[in-house]
């Protein structure tokens, strides 16, 4: 399983890939006479990169939420243990 930092890093990389591909497709489509399938392929690659970025971003968010809930449970348990020790 990847860590939170690794997931966020991969999401950011895929975001930049999507932006770079979209910019390249716009430039090539406007500046050169290219077949129709080239911009379509570029758009599909950019959309796939965005989907992967969202996937990694949601996984990082889920992992962060789970770690926070685990921290909260441990903190509550520590608080309950301290109250039991002070009662004795």
mmCIF file of C-alpha atoms in Angstrom:
data_model
loop_
_atom_site.group_PDB
_atom_site.id
_atom_site.type_symbol
_atom_site.label_atom_id
_atom_site.label_comp_id
_atom_site.label_asym_id
_atom_site.label_seq_id
_atom_site.Cartn_x
_atom_site.Cartn_y
_atom_site.Cartn_z
ATOM 1 C CA UNK A 1 0.000 0.000 0.000
ATOM 2 C CA UNK A 2 1.271 3.433 -0.881
ATOM 3 C CA UNK A 3 1.669 6.161 1.699
ATOM 4 C CA UNK A 4 -0.279 9.403 1.698
ATOM 5 C CA UNK A 5 2.675 11.354 0.311
ATOM 6 C CA UNK A 6 3.209 8.873 -2.527
ATOM 7 C CA UNK A 7 -0.455 8.980 -3.498
ATOM 8 C CA UNK A 8 -0.527 12.783 -3.524
ATOM 9 C CA UNK A 9 2.716 12.878 -5.514
ATOM 10 C CA UNK A 10 1.320 10.512 -8.145
ATOM 11 C CA UNK A 11 -1.882 12.547 -8.367
ATOM 12 C CA UNK A 12 0.137 15.700 -8.928
ATOM 13 C CA UNK A 13 2.266 14.016 -11.612
ATOM 14 C CA UNK A 14 -0.824 12.855 -13.481
ATOM 15 C CA UNK A 15 -2.294 16.370 -13.223
ATOM 16 C CA UNK A 16 0.801 17.812 -14.867
ATOM 17 C CA UNK A 17 0.761 15.091 -17.533
ATOM 18 C CA UNK A 18 -2.843 15.929 -18.370
ATOM 19 C CA UNK A 19 -2.066 19.644 -18.606
ATOM 20 C CA UNK A 20 1.024 19.048 -20.759
ATOM 21 C CA UNK A 21 -0.812 16.714 -23.143
ATOM 22 C CA UNK A 22 -3.753 19.096 -23.443
ATOM 23 C CA UNK A 23 -1.424 22.028 -24.160
ATOM 24 C CA UNK A 24 0.497 20.004 -26.751
ATOM 25 C CA UNK A 25 -2.717 18.929 -28.458
ATOM 26 C CA UNK A 26 -3.989 22.507 -28.571
ATOM 27 C CA UNK A 27 -0.697 23.773 -29.992
ATOM 28 C CA UNK A 28 -0.345 21.022 -32.593
ATOM 29 C CA UNK A 29 -3.985 21.243 -33.593
ATOM 30 C CA UNK A 30 -3.786 24.983 -34.102
ATOM 31 C CA UNK A 31 -0.322 25.294 -35.630
ATOM 32 C CA UNK A 32 -0.095 22.292 -37.940
ATOM 33 C CA UNK A 33 -2.318 20.448 -40.350
ATOM 34 C CA UNK A 34 -2.759 17.147 -38.515
ATOM 35 C CA UNK A 35 -5.206 14.309 -39.011
ATOM 36 C CA UNK A 36 -8.374 14.386 -36.921
ATOM 37 C CA UNK A 37 -7.356 11.336 -34.897
ATOM 38 C CA UNK A 38 -4.333 13.129 -33.374
ATOM 39 C CA UNK A 39 -6.333 15.639 -31.300
ATOM 40 C CA UNK A 40 -8.861 12.947 -30.407
ATOM 41 C CA UNK A 41 -6.085 10.663 -29.165
ATOM 42 C CA UNK A 42 -4.573 13.560 -27.214
ATOM 43 C CA UNK A 43 -7.874 14.345 -25.562
ATOM 44 C CA UNK A 44 -8.335 10.693 -24.593
ATOM 45 C CA UNK A 45 -4.845 10.574 -23.068
ATOM 46 C CA UNK A 46 -5.453 13.825 -21.159
ATOM 47 C CA UNK A 47 -8.785 12.571 -19.823
ATOM 48 C CA UNK A 48 -7.214 9.256 -18.797
ATOM 49 C CA UNK A 49 -4.468 11.143 -16.943
ATOM 50 C CA UNK A 50 -7.086 13.240 -15.144
ATOM 51 C CA UNK A 51 -9.021 10.114 -14.156
ATOM 52 C CA UNK A 52 -5.831 8.562 -12.751
ATOM 53 C CA UNK A 53 -5.065 11.786 -10.874
ATOM 54 C CA UNK A 54 -8.544 11.759 -9.341
ATOM 55 C CA UNK A 55 -8.167 8.090 -8.415
ATOM 56 C CA UNK A 56 -4.899 8.742 -6.576
ATOM 57 C CA UNK A 57 -6.274 11.886 -4.962
ATOM 58 C CA UNK A 58 -9.362 10.071 -3.640
ATOM 59 C CA UNK A 59 -7.182 7.217 -2.359
ATOM 60 C CA UNK A 60 -4.948 9.718 -0.543
ATOM 61 C CA UNK A 61 -7.998 11.405 0.981
ATOM 62 C CA UNK A 62 -9.403 8.060 2.129
ATOM 63 C CA UNK A 63 -6.071 7.049 3.671
ATOM 64 C CA UNK A 64 -5.788 10.404 5.424
ATOM 65 C CA UNK A 65 -9.313 10.074 6.826
ATOM 66 C CA UNK A 66 -8.615 6.529 8.073
ATOM 67 C CA UNK A 67 -5.383 7.606 9.758
ATOM 68 C CA UNK A 68 -7.160 10.526 11.441
ATOM 69 C CA UNK A 69 -9.961 8.270 12.697
ATOM 70 C CA UNK A 70 -7.368 5.850 14.067
ATOM 71 C CA UNK A 71 -5.635 8.764 15.812
ATOM 72 C CA UNK A 72 -8.944 9.954 17.285
ATOM 73 C CA UNK A 73 -9.786 6.474 18.599
ATOM 74 C CA UNK A 74 -6.347 6.170 20.219
ATOM 75 C CA UNK A 75 -6.695 9.634 21.716
ATOM 76 C CA UNK A 76 -10.126 8.828 23.181
ATOM 77 C CA UNK A 77 -8.825 5.533 24.580
ATOM 78 C CA UNK A 78 -5.875 7.350 26.166
ATOM 79 C CA UNK A 79 -8.283 9.879 27.674
ATOM 80 C CA UNK A 80 -10.489 7.089 29.100
ATOM 81 C CA UNK A 81 -7.429 5.303 30.528
ATOM 82 C CA UNK A 82 -6.231 8.521 32.185
ATOM 83 C CA UNK A 83 -9.669 9.064 33.759
ATOM 84 C CA UNK A 84 -9.684 5.481 35.105
ATOM 85 C CA UNK A 85 -6.196 5.957 36.579
ATOM 86 C CA UNK A 86 -7.183 9.205 38.279
ATOM 87 C CA UNK A 87 -10.319 7.591 39.779
ATOM 88 C CA UNK A 88 -8.289 4.881 41.525
#
